[in-house]
Short mmCIF file of C-alpha atoms and ligand atoms in Angstrom, two decimals:
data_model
loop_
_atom_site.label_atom_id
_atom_site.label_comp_id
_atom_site.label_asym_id
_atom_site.label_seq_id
_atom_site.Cartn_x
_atom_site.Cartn_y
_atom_site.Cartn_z
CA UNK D 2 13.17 -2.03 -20.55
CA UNK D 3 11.26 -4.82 -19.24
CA UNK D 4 10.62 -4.56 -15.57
CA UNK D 5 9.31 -8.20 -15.08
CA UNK D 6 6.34 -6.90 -13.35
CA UNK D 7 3.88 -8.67 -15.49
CA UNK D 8 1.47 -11.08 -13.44
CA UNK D 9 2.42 -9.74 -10.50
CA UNK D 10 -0.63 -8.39 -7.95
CA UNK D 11 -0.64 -4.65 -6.59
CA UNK D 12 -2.92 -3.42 -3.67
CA UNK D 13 -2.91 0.72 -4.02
CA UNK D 14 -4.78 2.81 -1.64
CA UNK D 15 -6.77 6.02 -2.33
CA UNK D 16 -6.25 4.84 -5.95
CA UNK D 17 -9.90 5.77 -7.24
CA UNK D 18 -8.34 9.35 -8.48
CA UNK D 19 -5.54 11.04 -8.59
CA UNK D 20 -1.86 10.04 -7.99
CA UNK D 21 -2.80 6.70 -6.23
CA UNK D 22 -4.89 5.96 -10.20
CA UNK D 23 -1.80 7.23 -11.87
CA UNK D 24 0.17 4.88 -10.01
CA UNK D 25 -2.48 2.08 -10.82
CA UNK D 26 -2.68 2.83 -14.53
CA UNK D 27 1.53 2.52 -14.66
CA UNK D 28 1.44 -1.08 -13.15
CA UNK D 29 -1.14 -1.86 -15.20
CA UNK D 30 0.51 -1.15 -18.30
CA UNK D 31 2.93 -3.28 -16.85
CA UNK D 32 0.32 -6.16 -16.65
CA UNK D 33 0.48 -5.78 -13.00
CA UNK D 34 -3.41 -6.68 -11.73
CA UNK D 35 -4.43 -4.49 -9.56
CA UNK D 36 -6.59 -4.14 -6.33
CA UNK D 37 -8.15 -0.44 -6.20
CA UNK D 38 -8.75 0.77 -2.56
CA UNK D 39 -10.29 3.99 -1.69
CA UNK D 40 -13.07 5.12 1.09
CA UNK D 41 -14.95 6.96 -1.78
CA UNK D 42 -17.31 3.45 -3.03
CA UNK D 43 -18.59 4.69 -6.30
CA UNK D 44 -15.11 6.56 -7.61
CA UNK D 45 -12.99 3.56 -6.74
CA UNK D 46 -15.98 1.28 -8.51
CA UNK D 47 -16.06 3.33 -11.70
CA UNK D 48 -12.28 3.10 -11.45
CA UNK D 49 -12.22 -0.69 -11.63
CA UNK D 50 -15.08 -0.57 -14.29
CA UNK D 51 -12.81 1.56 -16.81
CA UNK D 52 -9.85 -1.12 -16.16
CA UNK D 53 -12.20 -3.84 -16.81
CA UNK D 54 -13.45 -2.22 -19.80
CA UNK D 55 -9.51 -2.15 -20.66
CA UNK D 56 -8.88 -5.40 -20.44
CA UNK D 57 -7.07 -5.20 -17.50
CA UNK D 58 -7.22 -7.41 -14.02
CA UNK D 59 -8.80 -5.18 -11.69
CA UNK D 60 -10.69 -5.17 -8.31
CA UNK D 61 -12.29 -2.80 -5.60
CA UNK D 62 -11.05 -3.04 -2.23
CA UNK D 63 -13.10 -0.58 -0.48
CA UNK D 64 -12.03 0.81 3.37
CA UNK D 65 -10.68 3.35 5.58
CA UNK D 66 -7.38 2.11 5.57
CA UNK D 67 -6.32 4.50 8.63
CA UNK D 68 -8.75 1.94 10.70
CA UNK D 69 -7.10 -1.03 11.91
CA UNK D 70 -10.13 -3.61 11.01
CA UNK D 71 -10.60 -1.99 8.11
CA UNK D 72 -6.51 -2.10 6.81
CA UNK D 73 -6.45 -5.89 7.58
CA UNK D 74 -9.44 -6.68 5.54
CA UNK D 75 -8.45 -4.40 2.65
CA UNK D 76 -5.14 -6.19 2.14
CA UNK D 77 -6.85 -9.84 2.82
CA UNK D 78 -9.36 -9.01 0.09
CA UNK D 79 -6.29 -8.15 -1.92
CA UNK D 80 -4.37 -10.50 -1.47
CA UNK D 81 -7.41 -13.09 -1.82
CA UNK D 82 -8.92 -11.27 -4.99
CA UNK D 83 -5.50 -11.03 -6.74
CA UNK D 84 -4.42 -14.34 -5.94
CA UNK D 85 -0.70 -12.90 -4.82
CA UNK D 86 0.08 -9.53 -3.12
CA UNK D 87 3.43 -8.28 -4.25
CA UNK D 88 3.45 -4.80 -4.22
CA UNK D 89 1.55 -2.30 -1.83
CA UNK D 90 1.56 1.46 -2.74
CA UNK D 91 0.51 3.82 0.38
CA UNK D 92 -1.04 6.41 -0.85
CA UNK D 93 -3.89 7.80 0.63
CA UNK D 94 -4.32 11.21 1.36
CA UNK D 95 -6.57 13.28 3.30
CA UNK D 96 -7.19 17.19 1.96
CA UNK D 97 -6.59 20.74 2.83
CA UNK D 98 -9.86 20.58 4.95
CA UNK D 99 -7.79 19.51 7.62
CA UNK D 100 -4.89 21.96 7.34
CA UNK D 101 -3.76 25.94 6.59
CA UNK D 102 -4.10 26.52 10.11
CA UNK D 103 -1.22 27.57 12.73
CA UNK D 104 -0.41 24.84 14.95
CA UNK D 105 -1.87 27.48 17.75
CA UNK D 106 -5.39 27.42 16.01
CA UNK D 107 -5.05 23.84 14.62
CA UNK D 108 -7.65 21.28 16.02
CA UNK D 109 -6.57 18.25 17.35
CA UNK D 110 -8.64 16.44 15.30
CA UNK D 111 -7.42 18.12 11.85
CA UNK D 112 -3.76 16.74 13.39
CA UNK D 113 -5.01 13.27 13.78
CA UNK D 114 -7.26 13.34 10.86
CA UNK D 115 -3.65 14.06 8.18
CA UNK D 116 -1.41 11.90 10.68
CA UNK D 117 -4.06 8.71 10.25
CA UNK D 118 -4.83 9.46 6.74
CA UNK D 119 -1.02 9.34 5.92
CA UNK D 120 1.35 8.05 8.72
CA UNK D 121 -1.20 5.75 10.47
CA UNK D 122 -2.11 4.04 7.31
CA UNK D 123 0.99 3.01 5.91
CA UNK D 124 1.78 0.91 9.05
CA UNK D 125 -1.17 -0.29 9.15
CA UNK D 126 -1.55 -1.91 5.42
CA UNK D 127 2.56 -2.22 5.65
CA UNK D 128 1.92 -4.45 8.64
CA UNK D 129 -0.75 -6.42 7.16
CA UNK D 130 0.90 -6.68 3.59
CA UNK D 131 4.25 -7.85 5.21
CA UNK D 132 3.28 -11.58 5.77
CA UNK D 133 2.18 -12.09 2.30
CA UNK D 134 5.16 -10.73 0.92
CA UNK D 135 7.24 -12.81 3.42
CA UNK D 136 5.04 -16.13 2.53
CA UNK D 137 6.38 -15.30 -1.09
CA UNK D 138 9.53 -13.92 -0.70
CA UNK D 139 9.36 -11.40 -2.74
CA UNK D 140 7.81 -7.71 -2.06
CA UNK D 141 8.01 -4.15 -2.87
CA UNK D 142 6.19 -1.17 -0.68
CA UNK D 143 6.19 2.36 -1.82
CA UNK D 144 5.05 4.97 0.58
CA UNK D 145 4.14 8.30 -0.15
CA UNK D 146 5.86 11.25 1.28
CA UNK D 147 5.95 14.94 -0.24
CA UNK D 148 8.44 17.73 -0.85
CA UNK D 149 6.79 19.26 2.38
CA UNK D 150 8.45 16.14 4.57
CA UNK D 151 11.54 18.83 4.99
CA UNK D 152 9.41 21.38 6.65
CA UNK D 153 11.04 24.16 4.71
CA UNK D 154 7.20 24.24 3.29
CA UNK D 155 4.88 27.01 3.74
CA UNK D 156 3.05 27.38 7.61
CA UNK D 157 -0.41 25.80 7.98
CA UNK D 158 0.68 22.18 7.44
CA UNK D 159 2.33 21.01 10.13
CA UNK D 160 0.49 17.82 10.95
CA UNK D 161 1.22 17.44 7.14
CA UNK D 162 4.71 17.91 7.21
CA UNK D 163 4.62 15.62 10.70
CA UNK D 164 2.87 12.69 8.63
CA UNK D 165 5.09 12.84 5.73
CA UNK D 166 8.84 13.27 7.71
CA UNK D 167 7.31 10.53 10.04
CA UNK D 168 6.63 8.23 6.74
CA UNK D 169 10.32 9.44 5.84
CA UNK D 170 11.54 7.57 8.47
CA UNK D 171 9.13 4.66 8.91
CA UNK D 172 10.37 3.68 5.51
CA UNK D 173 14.31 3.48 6.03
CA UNK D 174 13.83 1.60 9.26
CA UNK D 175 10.99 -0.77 7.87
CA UNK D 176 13.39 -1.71 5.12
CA UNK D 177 15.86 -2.82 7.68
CA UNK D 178 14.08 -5.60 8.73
CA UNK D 179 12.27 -7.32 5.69
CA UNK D 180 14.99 -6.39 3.33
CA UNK D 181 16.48 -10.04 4.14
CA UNK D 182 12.89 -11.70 2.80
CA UNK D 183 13.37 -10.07 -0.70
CA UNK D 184 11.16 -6.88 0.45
CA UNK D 185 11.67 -3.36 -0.05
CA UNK D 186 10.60 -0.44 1.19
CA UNK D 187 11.10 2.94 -0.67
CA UNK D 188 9.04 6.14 -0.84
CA UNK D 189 8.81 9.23 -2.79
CA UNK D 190 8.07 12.65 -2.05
CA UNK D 191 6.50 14.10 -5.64
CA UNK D 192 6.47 17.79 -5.63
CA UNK D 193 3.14 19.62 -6.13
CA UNK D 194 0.93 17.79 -8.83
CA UNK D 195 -2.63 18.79 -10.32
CA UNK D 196 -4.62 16.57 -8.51
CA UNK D 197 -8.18 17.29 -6.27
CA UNK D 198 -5.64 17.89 -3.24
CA UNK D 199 -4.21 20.69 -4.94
CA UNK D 200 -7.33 22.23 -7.02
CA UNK D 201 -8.09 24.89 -5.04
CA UNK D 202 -4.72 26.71 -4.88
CA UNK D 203 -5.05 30.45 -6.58
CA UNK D 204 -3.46 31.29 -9.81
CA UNK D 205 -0.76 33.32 -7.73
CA UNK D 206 0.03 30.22 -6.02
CA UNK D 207 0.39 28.46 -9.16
CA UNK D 208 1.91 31.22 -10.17
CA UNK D 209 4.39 30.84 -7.53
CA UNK D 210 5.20 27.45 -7.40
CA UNK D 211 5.90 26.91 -10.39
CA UNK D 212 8.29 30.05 -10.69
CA UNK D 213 9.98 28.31 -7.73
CA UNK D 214 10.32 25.01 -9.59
CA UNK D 215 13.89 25.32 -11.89
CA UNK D 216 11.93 23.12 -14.05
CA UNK D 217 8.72 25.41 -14.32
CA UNK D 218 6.30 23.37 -14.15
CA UNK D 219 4.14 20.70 -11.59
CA UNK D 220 5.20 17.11 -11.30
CA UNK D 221 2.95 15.09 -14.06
CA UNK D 222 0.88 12.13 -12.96
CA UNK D 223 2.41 9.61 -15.23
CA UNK D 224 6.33 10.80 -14.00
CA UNK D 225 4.66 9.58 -10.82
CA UNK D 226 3.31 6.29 -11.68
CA UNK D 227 6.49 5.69 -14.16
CA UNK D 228 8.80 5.97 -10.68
CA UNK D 229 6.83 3.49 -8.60
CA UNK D 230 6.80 1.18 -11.45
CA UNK D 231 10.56 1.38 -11.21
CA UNK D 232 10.40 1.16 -7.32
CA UNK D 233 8.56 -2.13 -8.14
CA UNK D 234 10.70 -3.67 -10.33
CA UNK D 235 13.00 -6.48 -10.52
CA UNK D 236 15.86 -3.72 -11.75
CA UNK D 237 14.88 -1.64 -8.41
CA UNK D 238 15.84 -5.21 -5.93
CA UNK D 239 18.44 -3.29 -4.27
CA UNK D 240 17.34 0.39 -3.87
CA UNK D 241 15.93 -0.01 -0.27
CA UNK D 242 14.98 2.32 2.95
CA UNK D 243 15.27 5.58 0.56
CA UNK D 244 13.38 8.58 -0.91
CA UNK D 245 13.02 9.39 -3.88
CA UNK D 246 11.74 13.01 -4.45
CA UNK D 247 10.30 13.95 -8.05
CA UNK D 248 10.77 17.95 -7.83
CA UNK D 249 11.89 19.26 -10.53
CA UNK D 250 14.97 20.24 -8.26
CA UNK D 251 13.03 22.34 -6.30
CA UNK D 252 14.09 21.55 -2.60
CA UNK D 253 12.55 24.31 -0.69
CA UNK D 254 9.42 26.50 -0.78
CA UNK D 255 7.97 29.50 1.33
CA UNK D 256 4.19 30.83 0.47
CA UNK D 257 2.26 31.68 3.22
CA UNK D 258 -1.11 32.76 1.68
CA UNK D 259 -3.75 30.33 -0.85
P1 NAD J 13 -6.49 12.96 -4.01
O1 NAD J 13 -7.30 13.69 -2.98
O2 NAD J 13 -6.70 13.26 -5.46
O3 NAD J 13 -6.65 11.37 -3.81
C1 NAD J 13 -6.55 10.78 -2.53
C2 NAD J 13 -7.47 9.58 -2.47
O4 NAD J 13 -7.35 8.97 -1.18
C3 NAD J 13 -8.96 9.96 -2.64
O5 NAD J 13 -9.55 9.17 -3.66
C4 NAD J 13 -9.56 9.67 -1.27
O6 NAD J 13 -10.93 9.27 -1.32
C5 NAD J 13 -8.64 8.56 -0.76
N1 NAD J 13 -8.66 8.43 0.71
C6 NAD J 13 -8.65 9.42 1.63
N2 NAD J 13 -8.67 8.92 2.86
C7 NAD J 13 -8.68 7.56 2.73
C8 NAD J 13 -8.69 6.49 3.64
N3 NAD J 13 -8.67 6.71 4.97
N4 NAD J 13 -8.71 5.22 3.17
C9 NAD J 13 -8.73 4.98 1.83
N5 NAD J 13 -8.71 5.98 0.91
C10 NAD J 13 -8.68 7.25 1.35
O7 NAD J 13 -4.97 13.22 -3.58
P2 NAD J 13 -3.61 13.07 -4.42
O8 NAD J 13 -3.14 14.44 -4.74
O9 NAD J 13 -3.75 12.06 -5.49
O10 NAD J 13 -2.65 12.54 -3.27
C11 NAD J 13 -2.27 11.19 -3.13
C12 NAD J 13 -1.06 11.12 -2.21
O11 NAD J 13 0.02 11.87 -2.76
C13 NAD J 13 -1.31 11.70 -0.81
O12 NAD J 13 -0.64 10.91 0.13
C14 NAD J 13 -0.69 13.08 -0.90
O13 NAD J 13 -0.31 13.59 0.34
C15 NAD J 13 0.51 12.80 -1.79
N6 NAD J 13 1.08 13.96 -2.48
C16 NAD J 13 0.30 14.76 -3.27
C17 NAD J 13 0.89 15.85 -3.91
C18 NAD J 13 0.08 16.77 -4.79
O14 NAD J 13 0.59 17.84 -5.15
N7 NAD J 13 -1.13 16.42 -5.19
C19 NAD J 13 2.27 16.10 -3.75
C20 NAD J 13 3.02 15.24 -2.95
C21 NAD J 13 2.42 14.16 -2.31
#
């Protein structure tokens, strides 16, 4: 199937590694060029190299895209460097660093470290992206969410679970308003995924989850990146304000150790 992305310009954030790269390599094998954020310089640089290398349209947008100043001048170099800006992917993601601790014991900073990372982030770079898109008429944004937005996850993330029920909703009311300029707004909430965010988990917690999952297995990084491309196409014009999760069919999940 053709999705009729190809020329179109993608801004992704925290797409030096992991899902956010995945996501990046899909649109790029739909000749989507596309503008690599991430705070990390040198990953997201290397990144952009190996696209390069590829053949591909590729360039660095580097920022903390949780900063105002910063969000605004990531999707302006984006939009700039690219040409167009037609399709924004929030993705970054902030690590376990900042959670496994009861909301008693949690550090206000840890909260507001995951709810920036996440929450603050996507309106940030969904309010700076949204002119563009307007200016055009056409746009697609894919936030990230996670099978943990339910809460029916294990204890220790609930600034986590806040950031990714809050992006939940942010998306289906977003939608409602640009929806009549030819924009949507759609997330998905993947299911756990081998990526540095989950590296340190313990072979029993591997163990676990993926005995939980009726599929038996993690989420792969290209089912990820094959979704959003979908999310981004022409074919996807009206799925709007919704979540997509990519579990496996696994809805719930209780561990409470690492
Ligand atoms: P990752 O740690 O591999 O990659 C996240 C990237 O975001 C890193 O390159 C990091 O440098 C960058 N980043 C962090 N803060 C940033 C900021 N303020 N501005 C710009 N870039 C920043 O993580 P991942 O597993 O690829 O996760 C990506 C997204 O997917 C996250 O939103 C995460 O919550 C979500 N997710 C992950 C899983 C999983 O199992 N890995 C499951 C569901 C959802």
């Amino acid at each position: 199937m053709d999705l009729g992305l190809a020329g179109r310009g993608a801004l992704i954030t925290g797409a030096a590694r992991g899902i956010g790269k995945a996501e990046a390599d899909a649109l790029a094998a739909e000749g989507v060029a596309v503008a690599i954020n991430d705070i990390d310089e040198a990953a997201a640089l290397e990144t952009v190299e190996a696209y390069r290398r590829a053949g591909i349209t590729a360039i660095a947008c580097i920022g903390d895209v949780s900063d105002p100043a910063d969000a605004a001048r990531v999707v302006d170099a984006a939009a700039a460097g690219l040409g167009r800006l037609d399709i924004l992917v929030n993705n970054a993601g902030a690590g376990w660093r900042h959670m496994g601790k009861l909301t008693e014991e949690m550090a206000v900073e840890d909260w507001d470290k995951i709810i920036d990372t996440h929450l603050r982030s996507s309106f940030l770079c969904t309010k700076f992206a949204i002119p563009h898109m307007r200016r055009a008429g056409f746009g697609r944004i894919v936030n990230t969410s996670s099978i943990n937005y339910t809460g029916g996850g294990r204890s220790g993330v609930v600034n986590y679970t806040a950031a990714k029920a809050g992006i939940a909703g942010f998306t289906r009311n977003v939608a409602k308003e640009v929806g009549p300029h030819g924009i949507t707004v759609n997330a998905i909430a993947p299911g756990y995924v081998e990526t540095a965010l989950t590296e340190r988990f313990s072979d029993a917690r591997r163990r676990i989850i993926t005995g939980q999952n009726p599929v038996g297995r993690y989420c792969r990084l290209d089912e990820i990146g094959a979704l959003v491309a979908y999310l981004c196409s022409n074919q996807a014009a009206f799925i709007n304000g919704t979540l997509v999760p990519l579990d496996g069919g696994r809805n719930d999940f209780w561990w409470d150790g690492n």
